[in-house]
Amino acid sequence: MLEKDSFVPTHGDYVEAGDTSFPILGKGTRVIRKIMNGPSGPKTQSLTLSEVVVVEGFYTNIVSEALLRTSGAWYSGFDCSLRWGTPRESVVLIQLQRKYNVLILQLKLVSAYSPIDHPILENVIPISNEVVLWRDGASVMHFFASRAWRSSRDTRRPRDDCEALWHLRSGHLGKEALQKLVYHARNVRINGTARINCETCARTYATQVISRRQPDERAPRPFWRVHWDLQEYEPGYNGSCYLLIIKDEYSGWLYAIPLASKKGSVVFNALFQFERWVKRQFGLVICKLRSDNEPAVIHASGNTDFLRWVRFEGIDVELAPPHTKEPNGGSERAGKEVSEKSNAMLNGAQLPHSLWPESTQTSAFLLNISPKATKGWQSPIEVLQNWFRREAPLQIREHTADLRPDWSGVHAYGCRAYPLDRDREAGTHRKAFKTSPRGHIGYLVGYIAHNIYRIWIPRLEKVVVTRNVRFNEHIFYKPDKERSEELPERVFKSWILNLDEDDDEVDLPERPI
């Protein structure tokens, strides 16, 4: 533990170990009490270390022996000790032990989880001039496994898969951003893949030109200026015909809302709910709304529900000049990003284009957790939470100390999914379980949370929300083969799945993603 009031937070720094990176949370002063010999006898002197870097998830403390040497302490390999003074006249500060080819200050056995006495190394000093390691009281470096990993309780293991599979999981992310994903996301182990190697990306992004112009006045905090734009699509599977794109200028965070129409009341209601959501979830108010001249909510007379509302709330409306979209480039570019990523995912997975209400929301979700060059290769969600860590630390809970997005629950878009059917989830019609199929054949089309998914089931022509699902990331939707691979019809009418009363049926998603 650091000394009280000595911790100073830092931002954007990382420590790399092997193929994993760990975020540096801050610096402070650490005192290891009564560990050294002193004038009053053995183990009566404390060791004080300044500029100690706090590294999230790194379970062994490390000190440079070169820095110890500058203060007068040095390692003697002759008798395995840490000494003070000159080689001719010195005193022993700490007597070390040699175990497992390393030098140890203290040796303890693991807890009762282990059936045998595997040792734990703590306060270790390797035989080199580079590092000194010790235990900080709460964290222990386990050099041997203390118990079996439990899939239902322990943190998910990082998935070490090929770059092509991670390319699909990330929604066809580009080469450089995919390489940065290793350092700016949790539970990711990959190497970059060239976009030109992906035929879907080569077609989708062939004519993309990115504008580098910056606005005159940047937003000073999250949700100070919000861009929004309305895009028209072909009718989707759920009746949606329009997509409302909302973008936070500060972090680049995106919000995609499919709408059934572009009536003023529908668009205004979506914007109103978003403003209330920001205020409730983050305690922030929107100061400026930037958009083009959308006639559904913008009228020269000023007599619309939207304009009356922004006047009442004191929100400035920044409009683009007529017949131009450049001043509203933030939402226009965001909309293009979302639509192109959505097209790449649908085309790559060979899914029907009527599923665009799902793919666009998933596109926004993946963009929010993907590193961006304009944000120093941080993801929009990490930029957002880093601001709260600096300005409003109460918003960040202890379990979110590592603010990098967690990719452990992200799978290849459109891959085969096997959701458990409704009867088995509810535990009803148990007699039929021995002879009935356990689930449906579906395909991943979206996310609700890190372990709750949106699955499109072609046979039911519905999208269901479920947590009980297994994925096969090597099989994707093929319309010509789908009917032959479907589950057989159930012939026992007494336990047939009631499709009309499926609790997991989803109509129009109106959630932040």
Coordinates of C-alpha atoms in Angstrom, one line a residue:
M1 CA 0.0 0.0 0.0
L2 CA 1.2 3.5 -0.8
E3 CA 1.5 6.1 1.9
K4 CA -1.5 8.2 2.6
D5 CA -2.0 11.2 0.3
S6 CA 1.1 10.3 -1.7
F7 CA -0.8 8.9 -4.8
V8 CA -0.7 11.1 -7.9
P9 CA -2.7 9.8 -10.9
T10 CA -1.2 9.5 -14.3
H11 CA -2.9 9.0 -17.7
G12 CA -2.0 7.1 -20.9
D13 CA 1.1 5.3 -19.6
Y14 CA 1.5 1.5 -19.9
V15 CA 4.0 -1.2 -18.9
E16 CA 4.5 -4.0 -21.4
A17 CA 5.3 -7.6 -20.2
G18 CA 5.5 -10.3 -22.9
D19 CA 2.5 -9.9 -25.1
T20 CA 0.4 -8.1 -22.5
S21 CA 0.3 -4.4 -21.5
F22 CA -0.7 -3.1 -18.1
P23 CA -2.0 0.5 -17.5
I24 CA -0.1 2.7 -15.1
L25 CA -2.6 4.3 -12.7
G26 CA -0.3 6.7 -10.9
K27 CA 2.7 7.3 -8.7
G28 CA 3.4 7.5 -5.0
T29 CA 5.6 6.6 -2.0
R30 CA 5.8 3.1 -0.6
V31 CA 7.2 2.2 2.8
I32 CA 8.1 -1.5 3.5
R33 CA 8.2 -1.4 7.3
K34 CA 10.8 -3.2 9.4
I35 CA 12.4 -5.3 6.6
M36 CA 16.0 -4.3 7.0
N37 CA 18.6 -4.5 9.8
G38 CA 19.4 -1.3 11.6
P39 CA 21.1 0.2 14.6
S40 CA 18.4 -1.2 16.9
G41 CA 18.8 -4.8 15.7
P42 CA 17.6 -7.1 12.9
K43 CA 14.5 -6.1 10.9
T44 CA 14.1 -2.8 12.7
Q45 CA 14.6 -0.5 9.7
S46 CA 12.0 0.4 7.1
L47 CA 12.7 0.8 3.4
T48 CA 11.2 3.9 1.8
L49 CA 10.7 4.0 -2.0
S50 CA 9.7 7.2 -3.8
E51 CA 8.2 7.5 -7.3
V52 CA 6.6 4.1 -7.1
V53 CA 4.5 3.4 -10.2
V54 CA 1.1 1.7 -9.5
V55 CA 0.5 -0.8 -12.3
E56 CA -3.0 -2.3 -12.6
G57 CA -3.0 -6.1 -12.8
F58 CA 0.8 -6.5 -12.2
Y59 CA 1.2 -8.7 -9.2
T60 CA 4.9 -8.3 -8.4
N61 CA 6.6 -5.0 -7.3
I62 CA 9.8 -4.2 -9.1
V63 CA 12.6 -1.8 -8.1
S64 CA 15.7 -0.9 -10.1
E65 CA 18.8 -2.0 -8.4
A66 CA 20.6 0.8 -10.1
L67 CA 18.4 3.3 -8.3
L68 CA 19.1 1.5 -5.0
R69 CA 22.8 1.8 -5.7
T70 CA 22.5 5.6 -6.0
S71 CA 21.2 5.7 -2.4
G72 CA 24.1 3.5 -1.1
A73 CA 22.5 0.1 -1.1
W74 CA 23.9 -2.6 -3.3
Y75 CA 23.6 -6.4 -3.9
S76 CA 26.5 -8.7 -3.0
G77 CA 26.5 -12.0 -4.9
F78 CA 29.2 -13.4 -2.6
D79 CA 26.9 -14.0 0.3
C80 CA 23.5 -13.2 -1.2
S81 CA 22.9 -10.0 0.7
L82 CA 21.8 -6.5 0.3
R83 CA 24.5 -4.2 1.8
W84 CA 25.1 -0.6 2.7
G85 CA 28.5 1.1 2.5
T86 CA 31.7 0.4 0.5
P87 CA 33.0 -3.1 -0.5
R88 CA 35.6 -2.9 2.3
E89 CA 33.4 -1.5 5.0
S90 CA 29.7 -2.4 4.7
V91 CA 26.8 -3.7 6.8
V92 CA 24.2 -6.3 5.8
L93 CA 20.8 -4.7 5.4
I94 CA 18.9 -7.8 4.3
Q95 CA 20.1 -11.5 4.2
L96 CA 18.6 -13.2 1.2
Q97 CA 17.7 -16.8 0.5
R98 CA 18.4 -18.7 -2.8
K99 CA 15.4 -20.7 -4.0
Y100 CA 14.4 -21.9 -7.5
N101 CA 17.4 -20.1 -9.0
V102 CA 16.3 -16.7 -7.6
L103 CA 17.0 -14.8 -4.4
I104 CA 14.1 -14.5 -2.0
L105 CA 13.5 -12.1 0.9
Q106 CA 10.5 -14.1 2.2
L107 CA 9.0 -17.5 1.3
K108 CA 5.4 -18.5 2.1
L109 CA 3.2 -21.4 1.0
V110 CA 0.0 -21.0 -0.8
S111 CA -3.5 -21.2 0.7
A112 CA -5.5 -24.3 1.2
Y113 CA -6.7 -24.1 -2.4
S114 CA -3.7 -26.1 -3.4
P115 CA -3.6 -29.9 -2.7
I116 CA 0.2 -29.8 -2.5
D117 CA 2.7 -27.3 -1.0
H118 CA 3.5 -25.3 -4.0
P119 CA 5.6 -22.3 -3.0
I120 CA 4.7 -18.6 -3.6
L121 CA 7.7 -16.3 -4.3
E122 CA 7.4 -12.9 -2.7
N123 CA 9.9 -10.2 -2.2
V124 CA 12.1 -11.7 -4.9
I125 CA 15.5 -10.4 -6.0
P126 CA 16.8 -11.9 -9.3
I127 CA 20.5 -12.3 -9.8
S128 CA 21.0 -9.4 -12.1
N129 CA 21.6 -5.7 -12.1
E130 CA 18.2 -4.8 -13.4
V131 CA 15.3 -5.4 -10.9
V132 CA 14.4 -6.1 -7.3
L133 CA 11.0 -7.6 -6.6
W134 CA 8.9 -7.9 -3.4
R135 CA 5.4 -8.4 -2.2
D136 CA 3.2 -5.4 -1.5
G137 CA 1.0 -7.1 1.2
A138 CA -2.1 -7.8 -0.9
S139 CA -0.8 -9.1 -4.2
V140 CA 1.2 -12.2 -4.7
M141 CA 2.9 -13.5 -7.8
H142 CA 1.9 -17.1 -8.2
F143 CA 4.7 -18.9 -10.0
F144 CA 2.8 -22.2 -9.6
A145 CA -1.0 -22.7 -10.1
S146 CA -2.8 -22.7 -6.8
R147 CA -6.1 -24.1 -8.1
A148 CA -8.0 -24.8 -11.3
W149 CA -9.4 -21.9 -13.2
R150 CA -13.2 -21.6 -12.8
S151 CA -15.0 -20.4 -15.9
S152 CA -18.1 -19.2 -14.1
R153 CA -16.3 -17.2 -11.4
D154 CA -12.8 -16.2 -12.5
T155 CA -11.9 -13.4 -15.0
R156 CA -12.1 -14.6 -18.6
R157 CA -8.8 -15.7 -20.1
P158 CA -7.4 -13.7 -23.0
R159 CA -8.2 -15.3 -26.3
D160 CA -5.1 -15.8 -28.4
D161 CA -6.5 -16.2 -31.9
C162 CA -5.3 -15.4 -35.4
E163 CA -5.5 -11.9 -36.8
A164 CA -8.1 -12.8 -39.4
L165 CA -10.6 -13.9 -36.6
W166 CA -9.9 -10.7 -34.6
H167 CA -10.4 -8.7 -37.8
L168 CA -13.9 -10.2 -38.0
R169 CA -14.6 -9.7 -34.3
S170 CA -13.7 -6.0 -34.4
G171 CA -16.1 -5.4 -37.4
H172 CA -13.3 -5.3 -40.0
L173 CA -11.0 -2.9 -38.1
G174 CA -8.0 -1.6 -40.1
K175 CA -4.4 -2.9 -39.7
E176 CA -2.9 -0.2 -37.5
A177 CA -6.0 0.1 -35.2
L178 CA -6.1 -3.7 -34.9
Q179 CA -2.4 -3.8 -33.8
K180 CA -3.1 -1.0 -31.2
L181 CA -6.1 -3.0 -29.9
V182 CA -3.6 -5.3 -28.1
Y183 CA -2.5 -2.4 -25.9
H184 CA -5.7 -0.5 -25.5
A185 CA -8.2 -3.3 -24.8
R186 CA -8.3 -6.1 -22.2
N187 CA -8.2 -9.8 -23.1
V188 CA -6.9 -9.4 -26.6
R189 CA -3.9 -11.1 -28.1
I190 CA -3.4 -10.5 -31.8
N191 CA -1.2 -9.3 -34.6
G192 CA -2.4 -6.8 -37.2
T193 CA -3.8 -7.9 -40.5
A194 CA -3.6 -5.8 -43.7
R195 CA -7.0 -4.5 -44.8
I196 CA -6.2 -5.2 -48.4
N197 CA -6.1 -8.9 -47.5
C198 CA -9.8 -8.7 -46.7
E199 CA -11.9 -8.7 -49.8
T200 CA -14.9 -7.2 -48.0
C201 CA -12.9 -4.3 -46.7
A202 CA -11.2 -3.7 -50.1
R203 CA -14.7 -3.3 -51.6
T204 CA -16.2 -1.3 -48.7
Y205 CA -13.4 1.2 -48.1
A206 CA -12.1 1.5 -51.7
T207 CA -13.2 5.2 -52.1
Q208 CA -13.0 6.4 -48.5
V209 CA -11.3 9.7 -48.0
I210 CA -10.8 10.9 -44.4
S211 CA -10.9 14.6 -43.7
R212 CA -8.3 16.0 -41.3
R213 CA -9.8 19.4 -40.7
Q214 CA -10.5 20.3 -37.1
P215 CA -13.3 22.6 -35.9
D216 CA -12.4 26.0 -34.6
E217 CA -13.7 25.4 -31.0
R218 CA -13.2 21.9 -29.5
A219 CA -15.5 20.6 -26.8
P220 CA -13.9 21.0 -23.3
R221 CA -15.6 18.0 -21.7
P222 CA -17.8 15.0 -22.6
F223 CA -21.3 15.8 -24.0
W224 CA -20.6 19.6 -24.1
R225 CA -21.2 19.6 -27.9
V226 CA -23.2 16.7 -29.4
H227 CA -23.6 16.1 -33.2
W228 CA -26.5 14.3 -34.7
D229 CA -27.6 13.3 -38.1
L230 CA -30.5 11.4 -39.7
Q231 CA -29.8 8.7 -42.4
E232 CA -32.4 7.0 -44.6
Y233 CA -32.3 3.2 -45.2
E234 CA -34.4 0.6 -46.9
P235 CA -37.0 -0.9 -44.6
G236 CA -35.4 -3.1 -42.0
Y237 CA -36.6 -6.4 -40.6
N238 CA -38.4 -4.6 -37.7
G239 CA -39.9 -1.8 -39.8
S240 CA -37.1 0.8 -39.2
C241 CA -36.4 3.1 -42.1
Y242 CA -34.1 5.7 -40.6
L243 CA -31.0 5.8 -38.4
L244 CA -30.3 8.6 -35.9
I245 CA -26.6 9.0 -35.4
I246 CA -25.5 10.9 -32.2
K247 CA -21.8 11.6 -31.6
D248 CA -20.1 13.2 -28.5
E249 CA -17.5 15.5 -30.0
Y250 CA -15.1 15.2 -27.0
S251 CA -14.7 11.5 -26.8
G252 CA -16.0 10.4 -30.2
W253 CA -18.5 8.1 -28.5
L254 CA -21.4 7.1 -30.8
Y255 CA -25.1 6.3 -30.2
A256 CA -27.1 4.7 -33.0
I257 CA -30.9 4.6 -32.9
P258 CA -33.1 3.0 -35.6
L259 CA -36.4 4.9 -36.1
A260 CA -39.6 3.8 -37.9
S261 CA -40.1 7.3 -39.3
K262 CA -38.6 10.8 -39.5
K263 CA -41.6 12.6 -38.1
G264 CA -40.7 15.5 -35.9
S265 CA -42.3 13.9 -32.8
V266 CA -40.3 10.7 -33.3
V267 CA -36.9 12.4 -33.8
F268 CA -37.5 14.9 -31.0
N269 CA -38.5 12.1 -28.6
A270 CA -35.3 10.2 -29.4
L271 CA -33.1 13.3 -28.8
F272 CA -35.1 14.2 -25.6
Q273 CA -34.5 10.7 -24.2
F274 CA -30.8 10.8 -25.1
E275 CA -30.4 14.2 -23.3
R276 CA -32.2 12.7 -20.2
W277 CA -30.0 9.6 -20.3
V278 CA -26.8 11.7 -20.4
K279 CA -28.0 13.8 -17.5
R280 CA -29.1 10.8 -15.4
Q281 CA -26.1 8.5 -16.2
F282 CA -23.2 11.0 -16.2
G283 CA -24.6 14.1 -14.3
L284 CA -23.7 16.3 -17.3
V285 CA -25.8 18.7 -19.4
I286 CA -25.6 19.1 -23.2
C287 CA -24.7 22.7 -24.1
K288 CA -24.7 22.6 -27.9
L289 CA -26.5 20.5 -30.5
R290 CA -25.0 20.5 -34.0
S291 CA -26.9 19.2 -37.0
D292 CA -27.9 20.0 -40.5
N293 CA -31.2 21.7 -41.3
E294 CA -33.4 18.7 -40.7
P295 CA -36.9 19.9 -41.6
A296 CA -38.6 17.4 -39.3
V297 CA -37.4 19.4 -36.3
I298 CA -35.9 22.6 -37.7
H299 CA -38.3 25.2 -39.1
A300 CA -37.8 28.9 -39.9
S301 CA -40.8 29.8 -37.8
G302 CA -39.2 28.2 -34.7
N303 CA -42.5 26.7 -33.8
T304 CA -41.6 23.0 -33.3
D305 CA -41.4 20.9 -30.2
F306 CA -37.7 20.5 -30.6
L307 CA -36.9 24.2 -30.9
R308 CA -39.2 25.1 -28.0
W309 CA -37.5 22.5 -25.9
V310 CA -33.9 23.6 -26.6
R311 CA -34.9 27.2 -25.9
F312 CA -36.4 26.2 -22.6
E313 CA -33.3 24.1 -21.6
G314 CA -30.8 26.8 -22.8
I315 CA -29.2 24.5 -25.4
D316 CA -27.6 26.2 -28.4
V317 CA -28.5 24.8 -31.8
E318 CA -25.7 25.0 -34.3
L319 CA -27.0 24.6 -37.8
A320 CA -25.1 24.0 -41.1
P321 CA -25.6 26.6 -43.8
P322 CA -28.2 25.5 -46.4
H323 CA -27.1 23.0 -49.1
T324 CA -23.9 22.1 -47.3
K325 CA -22.9 19.5 -44.8
E326 CA -19.3 20.4 -44.1
P327 CA -19.8 22.3 -40.8
N328 CA -21.6 19.3 -39.4
G329 CA -18.8 17.0 -40.5
G330 CA -18.6 15.3 -37.1
S331 CA -21.9 13.5 -37.4
E332 CA -21.6 13.1 -41.2
R333 CA -18.3 11.3 -40.8
A334 CA -19.6 9.3 -37.9
G335 CA -22.6 8.3 -39.9
K336 CA -20.3 7.2 -42.8
E337 CA -18.1 5.2 -40.4
V338 CA -21.2 3.5 -38.9
S339 CA -22.8 2.7 -42.3
E340 CA -19.5 1.5 -43.9
K341 CA -18.6 -0.7 -41.0
S342 CA -22.2 -2.0 -41.0
N343 CA -22.0 -2.9 -44.7
A344 CA -18.7 -4.6 -44.2
M345 CA -20.1 -6.7 -41.4
L346 CA -23.3 -7.7 -43.2
N347 CA -21.5 -8.4 -46.5
G348 CA -18.7 -10.3 -44.8
A349 CA -21.2 -12.5 -42.9
Q350 CA -23.5 -12.8 -45.9
L351 CA -26.4 -11.7 -43.7
P352 CA -29.6 -10.1 -45.2
H353 CA -29.4 -6.4 -45.6
S354 CA -32.7 -6.1 -43.8
L355 CA -30.7 -6.6 -40.6
W356 CA -29.2 -3.2 -40.8
P357 CA -30.9 -2.0 -37.6
E358 CA -28.8 -4.6 -35.7
S359 CA -25.6 -4.2 -37.7
T360 CA -25.5 -0.4 -37.4
Q361 CA -26.0 -0.5 -33.6
T362 CA -23.3 -3.1 -33.4
S363 CA -21.1 -1.0 -35.6
A364 CA -21.4 1.9 -33.2
F365 CA -20.7 -0.4 -30.2
L366 CA -17.5 -1.7 -31.8
L367 CA -16.4 1.8 -32.8
N368 CA -16.8 2.9 -29.2
I369 CA -14.5 0.2 -27.9
S370 CA -11.9 0.4 -30.8
P371 CA -8.7 2.5 -30.6
K372 CA -8.8 5.7 -32.7
A373 CA -5.7 7.5 -34.0
T374 CA -7.3 10.9 -33.3
K375 CA -7.6 10.0 -29.6
G376 CA -4.0 8.8 -29.1
W377 CA -5.1 5.2 -29.9
Q378 CA -7.5 5.2 -27.0
S379 CA -11.1 4.1 -27.6
P380 CA -13.9 6.6 -27.2
I381 CA -15.2 4.8 -24.1
E382 CA -11.7 4.9 -22.5
V383 CA -11.4 8.7 -23.3
L384 CA -14.8 9.2 -21.7
Q385 CA -14.0 7.3 -18.5
N386 CA -10.5 8.8 -18.2
W387 CA -12.2 12.2 -18.1
F388 CA -14.4 11.0 -15.2
R389 CA -11.4 9.6 -13.4
R390 CA -9.7 13.0 -13.5
E391 CA -12.7 15.3 -13.0
A392 CA -15.4 13.1 -11.2
P393 CA -13.7 10.1 -9.6
L394 CA -16.8 9.0 -7.9
Q395 CA -18.2 8.0 -11.2
I396 CA -15.5 5.4 -11.6
R397 CA -16.0 2.3 -9.4
E398 CA -13.2 0.3 -8.0
H399 CA -13.8 -2.6 -10.4
T400 CA -13.2 -0.3 -13.3
A401 CA -9.6 0.6 -12.3
D402 CA -8.5 -0.7 -15.8
L403 CA -10.5 1.6 -18.0
R404 CA -9.6 -0.2 -21.3
P405 CA -12.6 -1.9 -22.8
D406 CA -13.0 -5.6 -22.2
W407 CA -13.1 -7.6 -25.5
S408 CA -13.5 -11.0 -23.8
G409 CA -17.2 -11.3 -24.9
V410 CA -16.8 -10.0 -28.5
H411 CA -17.2 -12.6 -31.2
A412 CA -17.0 -12.6 -35.0
Y413 CA -20.1 -10.8 -36.3
G414 CA -22.6 -13.1 -38.0
C415 CA -21.0 -16.3 -36.7
R416 CA -23.1 -19.3 -35.9
A417 CA -24.9 -19.2 -32.5
Y418 CA -26.7 -21.9 -30.6
P419 CA -29.1 -20.2 -28.1
L420 CA -30.8 -22.4 -25.6
D421 CA -34.5 -22.7 -26.4
R422 CA -37.1 -21.0 -24.2
D423 CA -38.4 -24.2 -22.6
R424 CA -35.0 -25.3 -21.4
E425 CA -34.2 -21.9 -20.0
A426 CA -37.5 -21.8 -18.1
G427 CA -37.2 -25.5 -17.0
T428 CA -40.6 -26.4 -18.4
H429 CA -41.6 -29.6 -20.3
R430 CA -38.7 -31.4 -18.8
K431 CA -39.9 -34.8 -20.0
A432 CA -39.2 -33.8 -23.5
F433 CA -35.6 -32.7 -22.9
K434 CA -34.2 -36.2 -23.5
T435 CA -35.4 -36.3 -27.1
S436 CA -35.7 -32.7 -28.1
P437 CA -33.0 -30.4 -29.5
R438 CA -31.4 -28.2 -26.9
G439 CA -31.5 -25.0 -28.9
H440 CA -32.0 -23.2 -32.2
I441 CA -29.6 -22.3 -35.0
G442 CA -29.0 -18.6 -35.0
Y443 CA -26.4 -15.9 -35.9
L444 CA -24.8 -13.2 -33.8
V445 CA -26.1 -9.8 -34.8
G446 CA -25.6 -7.6 -31.7
Y447 CA -24.7 -7.1 -28.0
I448 CA -26.7 -5.9 -25.0
A449 CA -23.9 -6.4 -22.4
H450 CA -20.6 -8.2 -22.2
N451 CA -22.3 -11.6 -21.9
I452 CA -25.8 -10.9 -23.3
Y453 CA -26.3 -11.2 -27.0
R454 CA -28.7 -10.5 -29.8
I455 CA -29.2 -13.6 -31.9
W456 CA -31.0 -13.7 -35.3
I457 CA -32.8 -17.0 -35.8
P458 CA -33.7 -17.4 -39.5
R459 CA -36.2 -20.1 -38.9
L460 CA -38.2 -17.9 -36.5
E461 CA -37.5 -14.7 -38.5
K462 CA -36.9 -13.0 -35.1
V463 CA -34.0 -11.5 -33.1
V464 CA -33.9 -12.8 -29.6
V465 CA -31.9 -11.6 -26.6
T466 CA -30.1 -14.4 -24.6
R467 CA -27.2 -15.1 -22.3
N468 CA -27.3 -18.9 -22.7
V469 CA -25.6 -19.3 -26.1
R470 CA -22.6 -20.9 -27.6
F471 CA -20.7 -19.7 -30.7
N472 CA -18.9 -21.3 -33.6
E473 CA -16.8 -18.5 -35.1
H474 CA -15.9 -20.6 -38.2
I475 CA -19.4 -21.1 -39.5
F476 CA -21.4 -18.2 -41.0
Y477 CA -24.8 -17.8 -42.6
K478 CA -25.3 -19.4 -46.1
P479 CA -28.8 -19.0 -47.4
D480 CA -28.6 -21.9 -49.8
K481 CA -27.6 -24.4 -47.1
E482 CA -29.6 -23.0 -44.2
R483 CA -32.7 -25.1 -44.7
S484 CA -30.8 -28.4 -44.9
E485 CA -29.0 -27.6 -41.6
E486 CA -32.1 -26.5 -39.7
L487 CA -33.3 -28.5 -36.7
P488 CA -36.1 -30.9 -37.4
E489 CA -39.7 -29.9 -36.8
R490 CA -41.0 -30.8 -33.4
V491 CA -43.9 -33.3 -33.8
F492 CA -45.1 -33.3 -30.2
K493 CA -47.6 -30.5 -30.1
S494 CA -47.8 -30.6 -26.3
W495 CA -44.4 -29.1 -26.0
I496 CA -43.9 -27.1 -29.2
L497 CA -42.2 -23.7 -28.7
N498 CA -44.8 -20.9 -28.6
L499 CA -43.4 -18.4 -31.0
D500 CA -46.2 -15.9 -30.5
E501 CA -45.4 -15.5 -26.8
D502 CA -41.6 -15.6 -26.8
D503 CA -40.4 -13.3 -24.0
D504 CA -37.1 -12.7 -25.7
E505 CA -38.7 -11.2 -28.8
V506 CA -37.3 -7.8 -29.6
D507 CA -39.1 -5.1 -31.5
L508 CA -37.3 -1.8 -31.9
P509 CA -34.1 -1.5 -29.9
E510 CA -33.8 1.8 -28.1
R511 CA -30.8 1.2 -25.9
P512 CA -27.3 2.8 -25.8
I513 CA -24.8 0.6 -27.4

